Amino acid sequence: DENMMLQFQITLYGDDERLLMARDITRLHRLEQMRRDFVANVSHELRTPLTVLTGYLETYSDLSTMLPERLARGIDQMQGQTQRMQNLVNDLLLLSRLENDQGGSDHVRLDPHSLLQAVQRDALALSSDRQQIEISVEDPHALWGSEKEVHSALSNLAFNAVRYAGDGATIQLRWRSCQGGACFEVEDDGEGIDPRHIPRLTERFYRVDKGRSTATGGTGLGLAIVKHVLLRHNAHLDISSRPGEGAIFRCVFPPQRLVDAAANDEHLRR
Ligand code: ADP
């Protein structure tokens, strides 16, 4: 059966004994695919009604000076909530696309400096005057990857730093050598994260403080998106934090993802 999925596990016992286990995970795999399809379909179906609602609310909001104050306030609230729903639907769609297709077709040589500049611009748009966002490039290599995906992963990390590190925080965005390869690092000097939460942060909708995250406008999917983007680049996310002193989020890329900053793309593709 070509749809059958088997999982093999070999365990060593002493010097000369091996135990081979085969597990039939066909059903599990099928259920997982059904879950993915369901989420993708629902998100897709929600897009049209949301667009219609947003359109009407915009029209009413333009007329708000002519409306009684209570009504105008209600419209304002509705606009905020539909925006939240739209962000959620967009992130769910992005996540199912990242899970469902292989990726790789849009990989090019990425210049770390321009990438960090673009992320810095995004983050500045969201930050307060009392927050500082600095960038530095310390590794000479360029990265082979998808501009759209890597940009969105780094923006998610930078947005989180802006939102959770608080007013007056300094946020540093770096490209530097690490763990035999190179990494993008987003460091903040905010409150940090209790280590017991760290292993679960990339789960969908996992939040340390539910109320606070909702108030800051997050969808709860940011780090799940980062994790999937990195998986598609043979990379991983490394989170460390000392509570009270801030957090560091590292996107670690292996050496085979690094290219000569001045190399010729055509040559690399072959
Ligand atoms: P969201 O921010 O929308 O809740 P994310 O997946 O982006 O969802 O983040 C998950 C949780 O990780 C956040 O709710 C927050 O509790 C925690 N977190 C993320 N980044 C930071 C940070 N820089 N400092 C402190 N906590 C953070």
PDB file of C-alpha atoms and ligand atoms in Angstrom:
ATOM      1  CA  ASP A   1       0.000   0.000   0.000  1.00  0.00           C
ATOM      2  CA  GLU A   2       1.709   3.193  -1.131  1.00  0.00           C
ATOM      3  CA  ASN A   3      -0.162   5.293   1.494  1.00  0.00           C
ATOM      4  CA  MET A   4       1.089   3.235   4.371  1.00  0.00           C
ATOM      5  CA  MET A   5       3.443   4.954   6.826  1.00  0.00           C
ATOM      6  CA  LEU A   6       5.831   2.956   8.981  1.00  0.00           C
ATOM      7  CA  GLN A   7       8.118   4.179  11.703  1.00  0.00           C
ATOM      8  CA  PHE A   8      11.249   2.136  12.441  1.00  0.00           C
ATOM      9  CA  GLN A   9      13.286   2.188  15.591  1.00  0.00           C
ATOM     10  CA  ILE A  10      16.519   0.266  16.213  1.00  0.00           C
ATOM     11  CA  THR A  11      17.721  -0.192  19.786  1.00  0.00           C
ATOM     12  CA  LEU A  12      21.197  -1.530  20.608  1.00  0.00           C
ATOM     13  CA  TYR A  13      21.635  -4.020  23.451  1.00  0.00           C
ATOM     14  CA  GLY A  14      25.224  -4.582  24.471  1.00  0.00           C
ATOM     15  CA  ASP A  15      27.663  -5.347  21.645  1.00  0.00           C
ATOM     16  CA  ASP A  16      25.812  -7.701  19.347  1.00  0.00           C
ATOM     17  CA  GLU A  17      22.068  -7.533  19.932  1.00  0.00           C
ATOM     18  CA  ARG A  18      19.667  -5.236  18.151  1.00  0.00           C
ATOM     19  CA  LEU A  19      15.945  -4.775  18.553  1.00  0.00           C
ATOM     20  CA  LEU A  20      14.066  -3.567  15.490  1.00  0.00           C
ATOM     21  CA  MET A  21      10.587  -2.139  16.030  1.00  0.00           C
ATOM     22  CA  ALA A  22       8.206  -1.164  13.271  1.00  0.00           C
ATOM     23  CA  ARG A  23       5.129   0.877  14.080  1.00  0.00           C
ATOM     24  CA  ASP A  24       2.233   1.438  11.710  1.00  0.00           C
ATOM     25  CA  ILE A  25       1.509   5.190  11.895  1.00  0.00           C
ATOM     26  CA  THR A  26      -0.735   5.347   8.821  1.00  0.00           C
ATOM     27  CA  ARG A  27      -3.839   6.298  10.821  1.00  0.00           C
ATOM     28  CA  LEU A  28      -1.990   8.867  12.898  1.00  0.00           C
ATOM     29  CA  HIS A  29      -0.576  10.412   9.765  1.00  0.00           C
ATOM     30  CA  ARG A  30      -4.001  10.517   8.103  1.00  0.00           C
ATOM     31  CA  LEU A  31      -5.584  12.169  11.148  1.00  0.00           C
ATOM     32  CA  GLU A  32      -2.831  14.761  11.245  1.00  0.00           C
ATOM     33  CA  GLN A  33      -3.389  15.520   7.551  1.00  0.00           C
ATOM     34  CA  MET A  34      -7.148  15.868   8.198  1.00  0.00           C
ATOM     35  CA  ARG A  35      -6.468  18.327  11.006  1.00  0.00           C
ATOM     36  CA  ARG A  36      -4.215  20.378   8.742  1.00  0.00           C
ATOM     37  CA  ASP A  37      -6.722  20.417   5.892  1.00  0.00           C
ATOM     38  CA  PHE A  38      -9.543  21.374   8.241  1.00  0.00           C
ATOM     39  CA  VAL A  39      -7.650  24.323   9.712  1.00  0.00           C
ATOM     40  CA  ALA A  40      -6.580  25.484   6.250  1.00  0.00           C
ATOM     41  CA  ASN A  41     -10.136  25.261   4.876  1.00  0.00           C
ATOM     42  CA  VAL A  42     -11.782  27.028   7.802  1.00  0.00           C
ATOM     43  CA  SER A  43      -9.220  29.833   7.686  1.00  0.00           C
ATOM     44  CA  HIS A  44      -9.702  30.213   3.983  1.00  0.00           C
ATOM     45  CA  GLU A  45     -13.508  30.312   4.299  1.00  0.00           C
ATOM     46  CA  LEU A  46     -13.304  32.971   7.019  1.00  0.00           C
ATOM     47  CA  ARG A  47     -11.445  35.371   4.774  1.00  0.00           C
ATOM     48  CA  THR A  48     -14.382  36.532   2.663  1.00  0.00           C
ATOM     49  CA  PRO A  49     -16.821  37.338   5.498  1.00  0.00           C
ATOM     50  CA  LEU A  50     -14.030  39.170   7.293  1.00  0.00           C
ATOM     51  CA  THR A  51     -13.274  41.267   4.227  1.00  0.00           C
ATOM     52  CA  VAL A  52     -16.951  42.242   3.928  1.00  0.00           C
ATOM     53  CA  LEU A  53     -17.161  43.169   7.629  1.00  0.00           C
ATOM     54  CA  THR A  54     -13.985  45.223   7.427  1.00  0.00           C
ATOM     55  CA  GLY A  55     -15.298  47.091   4.402  1.00  0.00           C
ATOM     56  CA  TYR A  56     -18.563  48.110   6.090  1.00  0.00           C
ATOM     57  CA  LEU A  57     -16.862  49.019   9.347  1.00  0.00           C
ATOM     58  CA  GLU A  58     -14.461  51.290   7.480  1.00  0.00           C
ATOM     59  CA  THR A  59     -17.354  53.132   5.861  1.00  0.00           C
ATOM     60  CA  TYR A  60     -19.112  53.585   9.215  1.00  0.00           C
ATOM     61  CA  SER A  61     -15.899  54.654  10.857  1.00  0.00           C
ATOM     62  CA  ASP A  62     -15.506  57.419   8.238  1.00  0.00           C
ATOM     63  CA  LEU A  63     -18.932  58.694   9.310  1.00  0.00           C
ATOM     64  CA  SER A  64     -18.187  58.431  13.023  1.00  0.00           C
ATOM     65  CA  THR A  65     -18.272  62.203  13.671  1.00  0.00           C
ATOM     66  CA  MET A  66     -21.943  62.176  12.629  1.00  0.00           C
ATOM     67  CA  LEU A  67     -22.843  59.267  14.954  1.00  0.00           C
ATOM     68  CA  PRO A  68     -23.755  59.249  18.651  1.00  0.00           C
ATOM     69  CA  GLU A  69     -20.660  58.655  20.759  1.00  0.00           C
ATOM     70  CA  ARG A  70     -21.672  55.223  22.058  1.00  0.00           C
ATOM     71  CA  LEU A  71     -22.219  53.955  18.543  1.00  0.00           C
ATOM     72  CA  ALA A  72     -18.919  55.389  17.328  1.00  0.00           C
ATOM     73  CA  ARG A  73     -17.130  53.688  20.220  1.00  0.00           C
ATOM     74  CA  GLY A  74     -18.801  50.381  19.380  1.00  0.00           C
ATOM     75  CA  ILE A  75     -17.664  50.635  15.785  1.00  0.00           C
ATOM     76  CA  ASP A  76     -14.154  51.359  16.932  1.00  0.00           C
ATOM     77  CA  GLN A  77     -14.201  48.217  19.100  1.00  0.00           C
ATOM     78  CA  MET A  78     -15.558  46.114  16.267  1.00  0.00           C
ATOM     79  CA  GLN A  79     -12.791  47.358  13.997  1.00  0.00           C
ATOM     80  CA  GLY A  80     -10.172  46.340  16.548  1.00  0.00           C
ATOM     81  CA  GLN A  81     -11.655  42.867  16.952  1.00  0.00           C
ATOM     82  CA  THR A  82     -12.061  42.201  13.224  1.00  0.00           C
ATOM     83  CA  GLN A  83      -8.436  43.238  12.771  1.00  0.00           C
ATOM     84  CA  ARG A  84      -7.466  40.689  15.414  1.00  0.00           C
ATOM     85  CA  MET A  85      -9.469  38.002  13.657  1.00  0.00           C
ATOM     86  CA  GLN A  86      -7.856  38.900  10.370  1.00  0.00           C
ATOM     87  CA  ASN A  87      -4.370  38.599  11.872  1.00  0.00           C
ATOM     88  CA  LEU A  88      -5.314  35.220  13.299  1.00  0.00           C
ATOM     89  CA  VAL A  89      -6.688  33.924  10.005  1.00  0.00           C
ATOM     90  CA  ASN A  90      -3.614  35.160   8.120  1.00  0.00           C
ATOM     91  CA  ASP A  91      -1.252  33.486  10.582  1.00  0.00           C
ATOM     92  CA  LEU A  92      -3.232  30.213  10.459  1.00  0.00           C
ATOM     93  CA  LEU A  93      -3.091  30.240   6.667  1.00  0.00           C
ATOM     94  CA  LEU A  94       0.613  30.981   6.682  1.00  0.00           C
ATOM     95  CA  LEU A  95       1.223  28.165   9.152  1.00  0.00           C
ATOM     96  CA  SER A  96      -0.695  25.587   7.129  1.00  0.00           C
ATOM     97  CA  ARG A  97       1.127  26.623   3.978  1.00  0.00           C
ATOM     98  CA  LEU A  98       4.443  26.179   5.804  1.00  0.00           C
ATOM     99  CA  GLU A  99       3.349  22.728   7.014  1.00  0.00           C
ATOM    100  CA  ASN A 100       1.923  21.538   3.729  1.00  0.00           C
ATOM    101  CA  ASP A 101       4.394  22.406   1.045  1.00  0.00           C
ATOM    102  CA  GLN A 102       8.031  21.535   0.830  1.00  0.00           C
ATOM    103  CA  GLY A 103       9.352  25.006   0.099  1.00  0.00           C
ATOM    104  CA  GLY A 104      12.754  25.681  -1.352  1.00  0.00           C
ATOM    105  CA  SER A 105      11.649  27.020  -4.737  1.00  0.00           C
ATOM    106  CA  ASP A 106      12.249  30.655  -3.742  1.00  0.00           C
ATOM    107  CA  HIS A 107      15.598  30.219  -2.057  1.00  0.00           C
ATOM    108  CA  VAL A 108      18.228  32.809  -2.948  1.00  0.00           C
ATOM    109  CA  ARG A 109      21.327  34.329  -1.460  1.00  0.00           C
ATOM    110  CA  LEU A 110      20.226  36.666   1.349  1.00  0.00           C
ATOM    111  CA  ASP A 111      22.337  39.551   2.499  1.00  0.00           C
ATOM    112  CA  PRO A 112      22.167  39.537   6.330  1.00  0.00           C
ATOM    113  CA  HIS A 113      22.699  43.279   6.582  1.00  0.00           C
ATOM    114  CA  SER A 114      19.785  44.292   4.361  1.00  0.00           C
ATOM    115  CA  LEU A 115      17.607  41.652   5.992  1.00  0.00           C
ATOM    116  CA  LEU A 116      18.358  43.025   9.467  1.00  0.00           C
ATOM    117  CA  GLN A 117      17.755  46.566   8.252  1.00  0.00           C
ATOM    118  CA  ALA A 118      14.333  45.601   6.943  1.00  0.00           C
ATOM    119  CA  VAL A 119      13.454  43.871  10.233  1.00  0.00           C
ATOM    120  CA  GLN A 120      14.704  46.888  12.169  1.00  0.00           C
ATOM    121  CA  ARG A 121      12.383  49.114  10.119  1.00  0.00           C
ATOM    122  CA  ASP A 122       9.396  46.821  10.841  1.00  0.00           C
ATOM    123  CA  ALA A 123      10.169  46.776  14.554  1.00  0.00           C
ATOM    124  CA  LEU A 124      10.700  50.547  14.766  1.00  0.00           C
ATOM    125  CA  ALA A 125       7.222  51.069  13.348  1.00  0.00           C
ATOM    126  CA  LEU A 126       5.806  49.199  16.350  1.00  0.00           C
ATOM    127  CA  SER A 127       8.194  50.385  19.057  1.00  0.00           C
ATOM    128  CA  SER A 128       7.960  53.369  21.370  1.00  0.00           C
ATOM    129  CA  ASP A 129      10.350  56.343  21.368  1.00  0.00           C
ATOM    130  CA  ARG A 130      11.982  55.002  24.504  1.00  0.00           C
ATOM    131  CA  GLN A 131      12.953  51.684  22.933  1.00  0.00           C
ATOM    132  CA  GLN A 132      16.167  51.184  21.007  1.00  0.00           C
ATOM    133  CA  ILE A 133      16.735  48.717  18.212  1.00  0.00           C
ATOM    134  CA  GLU A 134      20.314  48.057  17.136  1.00  0.00           C
ATOM    135  CA  ILE A 135      21.714  45.834  14.410  1.00  0.00           C
ATOM    136  CA  SER A 136      25.122  44.278  13.839  1.00  0.00           C
ATOM    137  CA  VAL A 137      26.628  41.852  11.346  1.00  0.00           C
ATOM    138  CA  GLU A 138      29.519  39.828  12.766  1.00  0.00           C
ATOM    139  CA  ASP A 139      29.696  36.804  10.424  1.00  0.00           C
ATOM    140  CA  PRO A 140      31.025  37.262   6.871  1.00  0.00           C
ATOM    141  CA  HIS A 141      28.710  34.720   5.187  1.00  0.00           C
ATOM    142  CA  ALA A 142      25.432  35.243   3.412  1.00  0.00           C
ATOM    143  CA  LEU A 143      22.468  32.900   3.952  1.00  0.00           C
ATOM    144  CA  TRP A 144      20.815  30.625   1.391  1.00  0.00           C
ATOM    145  CA  GLY A 145      17.068  30.805   2.009  1.00  0.00           C
ATOM    146  CA  SER A 146      13.658  32.263   1.331  1.00  0.00           C
ATOM    147  CA  GLU A 147      13.618  36.027   1.739  1.00  0.00           C
ATOM    148  CA  LYS A 148       9.918  36.135   2.553  1.00  0.00           C
ATOM    149  CA  GLU A 149      10.044  33.360   5.132  1.00  0.00           C
ATOM    150  CA  VAL A 150      13.234  34.381   6.925  1.00  0.00           C
ATOM    151  CA  HIS A 151      12.076  37.999   6.990  1.00  0.00           C
ATOM    152  CA  SER A 152       8.743  37.001   8.516  1.00  0.00           C
ATOM    153  CA  ALA A 153      10.404  34.787  11.143  1.00  0.00           C
ATOM    154  CA  LEU A 154      12.808  37.534  12.203  1.00  0.00           C
ATOM    155  CA  SER A 155      10.052  40.148  12.261  1.00  0.00           C
ATOM    156  CA  ASN A 156       8.007  37.912  14.544  1.00  0.00           C
ATOM    157  CA  LEU A 157      10.946  37.651  16.961  1.00  0.00           C
ATOM    158  CA  ALA A 158      11.642  41.386  16.814  1.00  0.00           C
ATOM    159  CA  PHE A 159       7.930  42.222  17.341  1.00  0.00           C
ATOM    160  CA  ASN A 160       7.869  39.949  20.393  1.00  0.00           C
ATOM    161  CA  ALA A 161      10.931  41.685  21.825  1.00  0.00           C
ATOM    162  CA  VAL A 162       9.269  45.081  21.299  1.00  0.00           C
ATOM    163  CA  ARG A 163       5.999  43.884  22.830  1.00  0.00           C
ATOM    164  CA  TYR A 164       7.315  41.909  25.795  1.00  0.00           C
ATOM    165  CA  ALA A 165      10.553  43.673  26.762  1.00  0.00           C
ATOM    166  CA  GLY A 166       8.665  46.790  27.738  1.00  0.00           C
ATOM    167  CA  ASP A 167       9.230  50.503  27.525  1.00  0.00           C
ATOM    168  CA  GLY A 168      12.841  51.645  27.687  1.00  0.00           C
ATOM    169  CA  ALA A 169      14.174  48.293  26.447  1.00  0.00           C
ATOM    170  CA  THR A 170      17.148  47.869  24.141  1.00  0.00           C
ATOM    171  CA  ILE A 171      16.770  45.233  21.445  1.00  0.00           C
ATOM    172  CA  GLN A 172      19.728  43.883  19.518  1.00  0.00           C
ATOM    173  CA  LEU A 173      19.487  42.131  16.175  1.00  0.00           C
ATOM    174  CA  ARG A 174      22.642  40.267  15.173  1.00  0.00           C
ATOM    175  CA  TRP A 175      24.008  37.945  12.535  1.00  0.00           C
ATOM    176  CA  ARG A 176      26.928  36.055  14.048  1.00  0.00           C
ATOM    177  CA  SER A 177      28.854  32.783  13.965  1.00  0.00           C
ATOM    178  CA  CYS A 178      27.433  30.124  16.257  1.00  0.00           C
ATOM    179  CA  GLN A 179      27.309  26.361  16.808  1.00  0.00           C
ATOM    180  CA  GLY A 180      29.512  25.703  13.761  1.00  0.00           C
ATOM    181  CA  GLY A 181      27.183  27.698  11.497  1.00  0.00           C
ATOM    182  CA  ALA A 182      25.721  31.147  11.897  1.00  0.00           C
ATOM    183  CA  CYS A 183      22.660  32.591  13.569  1.00  0.00           C
ATOM    184  CA  PHE A 184      20.316  35.513  13.637  1.00  0.00           C
ATOM    185  CA  GLU A 185      20.010  36.566  17.234  1.00  0.00           C
ATOM    186  CA  VAL A 186      17.292  38.729  18.778  1.00  0.00           C
ATOM    187  CA  GLU A 187      18.218  39.826  22.272  1.00  0.00           C
ATOM    188  CA  ASP A 188      16.212  42.011  24.637  1.00  0.00           C
ATOM    189  CA  ASP A 189      16.797  43.254  28.173  1.00  0.00           C
ATOM    190  CA  GLY A 190      13.213  42.924  29.377  1.00  0.00           C
ATOM    191  CA  GLU A 191      11.671  40.694  32.019  1.00  0.00           C
ATOM    192  CA  GLY A 192      12.760  37.469  30.335  1.00  0.00           C
ATOM    193  CA  ILE A 193      10.955  34.127  30.541  1.00  0.00           C
ATOM    194  CA  ASP A 194      10.790  31.561  33.328  1.00  0.00           C
ATOM    195  CA  PRO A 195      12.852  28.570  32.030  1.00  0.00           C
ATOM    196  CA  ARG A 196      10.038  26.096  32.655  1.00  0.00           C
ATOM    197  CA  HIS A 197       7.953  27.771  29.918  1.00  0.00           C
ATOM    198  CA  ILE A 198      10.720  27.733  27.303  1.00  0.00           C
ATOM    199  CA  PRO A 199      10.256  24.174  25.935  1.00  0.00           C
ATOM    200  CA  ARG A 200       6.578  24.886  25.159  1.00  0.00           C
ATOM    201  CA  LEU A 201       6.820  28.396  23.662  1.00  0.00           C
ATOM    202  CA  THR A 202       6.727  27.245  20.027  1.00  0.00           C
ATOM    203  CA  GLU A 203       3.432  25.351  20.508  1.00  0.00           C
ATOM    204  CA  ARG A 204       0.448  27.016  18.890  1.00  0.00           C
ATOM    205  CA  PHE A 205      -1.348  29.377  21.279  1.00  0.00           C
ATOM    206  CA  TYR A 206       0.999  28.670  24.165  1.00  0.00           C
ATOM    207  CA  ARG A 207       1.454  31.837  26.201  1.00  0.00           C
ATOM    208  CA  VAL A 208       3.157  32.649  29.457  1.00  0.00           C
ATOM    209  CA  ASP A 209       0.601  35.293  30.309  1.00  0.00           C
ATOM    210  CA  LYS A 210      -2.575  34.977  28.326  1.00  0.00           C
ATOM    211  CA  GLY A 211      -4.073  38.370  29.222  1.00  0.00           C
ATOM    212  CA  ARG A 212      -0.928  40.284  28.437  1.00  0.00           C
ATOM    213  CA  SER A 213      -0.337  38.598  25.079  1.00  0.00           C
ATOM    214  CA  THR A 214      -3.873  39.262  23.886  1.00  0.00           C
ATOM    215  CA  ALA A 215      -3.605  42.896  24.971  1.00  0.00           C
ATOM    216  CA  THR A 216      -0.372  43.340  22.995  1.00  0.00           C
ATOM    217  CA  GLY A 217      -2.070  42.141  19.827  1.00  0.00           C
ATOM    218  CA  GLY A 218      -0.354  38.795  19.292  1.00  0.00           C
ATOM    219  CA  THR A 219      -2.066  35.803  17.700  1.00  0.00           C
ATOM    220  CA  GLY A 220      -0.250  33.152  19.763  1.00  0.00           C
ATOM    221  CA  LEU A 221       1.141  31.675  16.533  1.00  0.00           C
ATOM    222  CA  GLY A 222       4.277  33.780  16.113  1.00  0.00           C
ATOM    223  CA  LEU A 223       6.826  31.332  17.494  1.00  0.00           C
ATOM    224  CA  ALA A 224       5.103  28.343  15.841  1.00  0.00           C
ATOM    225  CA  ILE A 225       5.604  30.147  12.512  1.00  0.00           C
ATOM    226  CA  VAL A 226       9.266  30.833  13.346  1.00  0.00           C
ATOM    227  CA  LYS A 227       9.811  27.152  14.181  1.00  0.00           C
ATOM    228  CA  HIS A 228       8.326  25.964  10.882  1.00  0.00           C
ATOM    229  CA  VAL A 229      10.241  28.480   8.790  1.00  0.00           C
ATOM    230  CA  LEU A 230      13.471  27.315  10.428  1.00  0.00           C
ATOM    231  CA  LEU A 231      12.635  23.629   9.917  1.00  0.00           C
ATOM    232  CA  ARG A 232      12.362  24.357   6.193  1.00  0.00           C
ATOM    233  CA  HIS A 233      15.890  25.806   6.304  1.00  0.00           C
ATOM    234  CA  ASN A 234      17.527  22.884   8.196  1.00  0.00           C
ATOM    235  CA  ALA A 235      17.755  25.354  11.072  1.00  0.00           C
ATOM    236  CA  HIS A 236      16.440  25.470  14.616  1.00  0.00           C
ATOM    237  CA  LEU A 237      15.338  27.954  17.260  1.00  0.00           C
ATOM    238  CA  ASP A 238      17.347  28.217  20.440  1.00  0.00           C
ATOM    239  CA  ILE A 239      15.739  30.164  23.306  1.00  0.00           C
ATOM    240  CA  SER A 240      17.556  31.185  26.449  1.00  0.00           C
ATOM    241  CA  SER A 241      16.635  33.578  29.188  1.00  0.00           C
ATOM    242  CA  ARG A 242      17.629  34.693  32.627  1.00  0.00           C
ATOM    243  CA  PRO A 243      14.462  35.930  34.294  1.00  0.00           C
ATOM    244  CA  GLY A 244      14.722  39.603  35.100  1.00  0.00           C
ATOM    245  CA  GLU A 245      17.561  40.125  32.620  1.00  0.00           C
ATOM    246  CA  GLY A 246      15.987  39.495  29.235  1.00  0.00           C
ATOM    247  CA  ALA A 247      15.714  36.825  26.567  1.00  0.00           C
ATOM    248  CA  ILE A 248      17.732  35.657  23.569  1.00  0.00           C
ATOM    249  CA  PHE A 249      16.099  33.979  20.573  1.00  0.00           C
ATOM    250  CA  ARG A 250      18.610  32.414  18.153  1.00  0.00           C
ATOM    251  CA  CYS A 251      17.822  31.115  14.683  1.00  0.00           C
ATOM    252  CA  VAL A 252      20.726  28.727  14.135  1.00  0.00           C
ATOM    253  CA  PHE A 253      21.612  27.849  10.524  1.00  0.00           C
ATOM    254  CA  PRO A 254      23.992  24.948   9.776  1.00  0.00           C
ATOM    255  CA  PRO A 255      27.160  25.521   7.679  1.00  0.00           C
ATOM    256  CA  GLN A 256      25.589  24.027   4.514  1.00  0.00           C
ATOM    257  CA  ARG A 257      23.141  26.982   4.526  1.00  0.00           C
ATOM    258  CA  LEU A 258      25.946  29.558   4.446  1.00  0.00           C
ATOM    259  CA  VAL A 259      27.309  30.936   1.206  1.00  0.00           C
ATOM    260  CA  ASP A 260      30.085  33.236   0.219  1.00  0.00           C
ATOM    261  CA  ALA A 261      28.714  36.774   0.441  1.00  0.00           C
ATOM    262  CA  ALA A 262      30.097  37.595  -3.018  1.00  0.00           C
ATOM    263  CA  ALA A 263      29.355  34.263  -4.732  1.00  0.00           C
ATOM    264  CA  ASN A 264      27.569  33.872  -8.008  1.00  0.00           C
ATOM    265  CA  ASP A 265      23.996  32.548  -7.597  1.00  0.00           C
ATOM    266  CA  GLU A 266      23.959  30.577 -10.838  1.00  0.00           C
ATOM    267  CA  HIS A 267      27.040  28.690  -9.791  1.00  0.00           C
ATOM    268  CA  LEU A 268      25.453  27.896  -6.400  1.00  0.00           C
ATOM    269  CA  ARG A 269      22.256  26.542  -7.880  1.00  0.00           C
ATOM    270  CA  ARG A 270      24.231  23.936  -9.785  1.00  0.00           C
TER     271      ARG A 270
HETATM  272  P1  ADP B   1       2.059  35.780  21.075  1.00  0.00           P
HETATM  273  O1  ADP B   1       3.176  36.746  21.254  1.00  0.00           O
HETATM  274  O2  ADP B   1       1.121  36.194  20.033  1.00  0.00           O
HETATM  275  O3  ADP B   1       1.364  35.407  22.367  1.00  0.00           O
HETATM  276  P2  ADP B   1       4.167  33.954  20.251  1.00  0.00           P
HETATM  277  O4  ADP B   1       4.108  32.550  19.737  1.00  0.00           O
HETATM  278  O5  ADP B   1       4.862  34.947  19.397  1.00  0.00           O
HETATM  279  O6  ADP B   1       2.672  34.390  20.539  1.00  0.00           O
HETATM  280  O7  ADP B   1       4.868  33.946  21.681  1.00  0.00           O
HETATM  281  C1  ADP B   1       4.477  33.004  22.674  1.00  0.00           C
HETATM  282  C2  ADP B   1       4.741  33.528  24.073  1.00  0.00           C
HETATM  283  O8  ADP B   1       6.143  33.616  24.329  1.00  0.00           O
HETATM  284  C3  ADP B   1       4.232  34.940  24.322  1.00  0.00           C
HETATM  285  O9  ADP B   1       2.872  34.954  24.668  1.00  0.00           O
HETATM  286  C4  ADP B   1       5.115  35.397  25.490  1.00  0.00           C
HETATM  287  O10 ADP B   1       4.552  34.935  26.705  1.00  0.00           O
HETATM  288  C5  ADP B   1       6.426  34.664  25.258  1.00  0.00           C
HETATM  289  N1  ADP B   1       7.477  35.530  24.642  1.00  0.00           N
HETATM  290  C6  ADP B   1       7.815  35.584  23.340  1.00  0.00           C
HETATM  291  N2  ADP B   1       8.846  36.444  23.132  1.00  0.00           N
HETATM  292  C7  ADP B   1       9.169  36.940  24.343  1.00  0.00           C
HETATM  293  C8  ADP B   1      10.160  37.896  24.805  1.00  0.00           C
HETATM  294  N3  ADP B   1      11.013  38.501  23.962  1.00  0.00           N
HETATM  295  N4  ADP B   1      10.194  38.165  26.141  1.00  0.00           N
HETATM  296  C9  ADP B   1       9.338  37.562  27.002  1.00  0.00           C
HETATM  297  N5  ADP B   1       8.389  36.665  26.623  1.00  0.00           N
HETATM  298  C10 ADP B   1       8.296  36.360  25.321  1.00  0.00           C
END
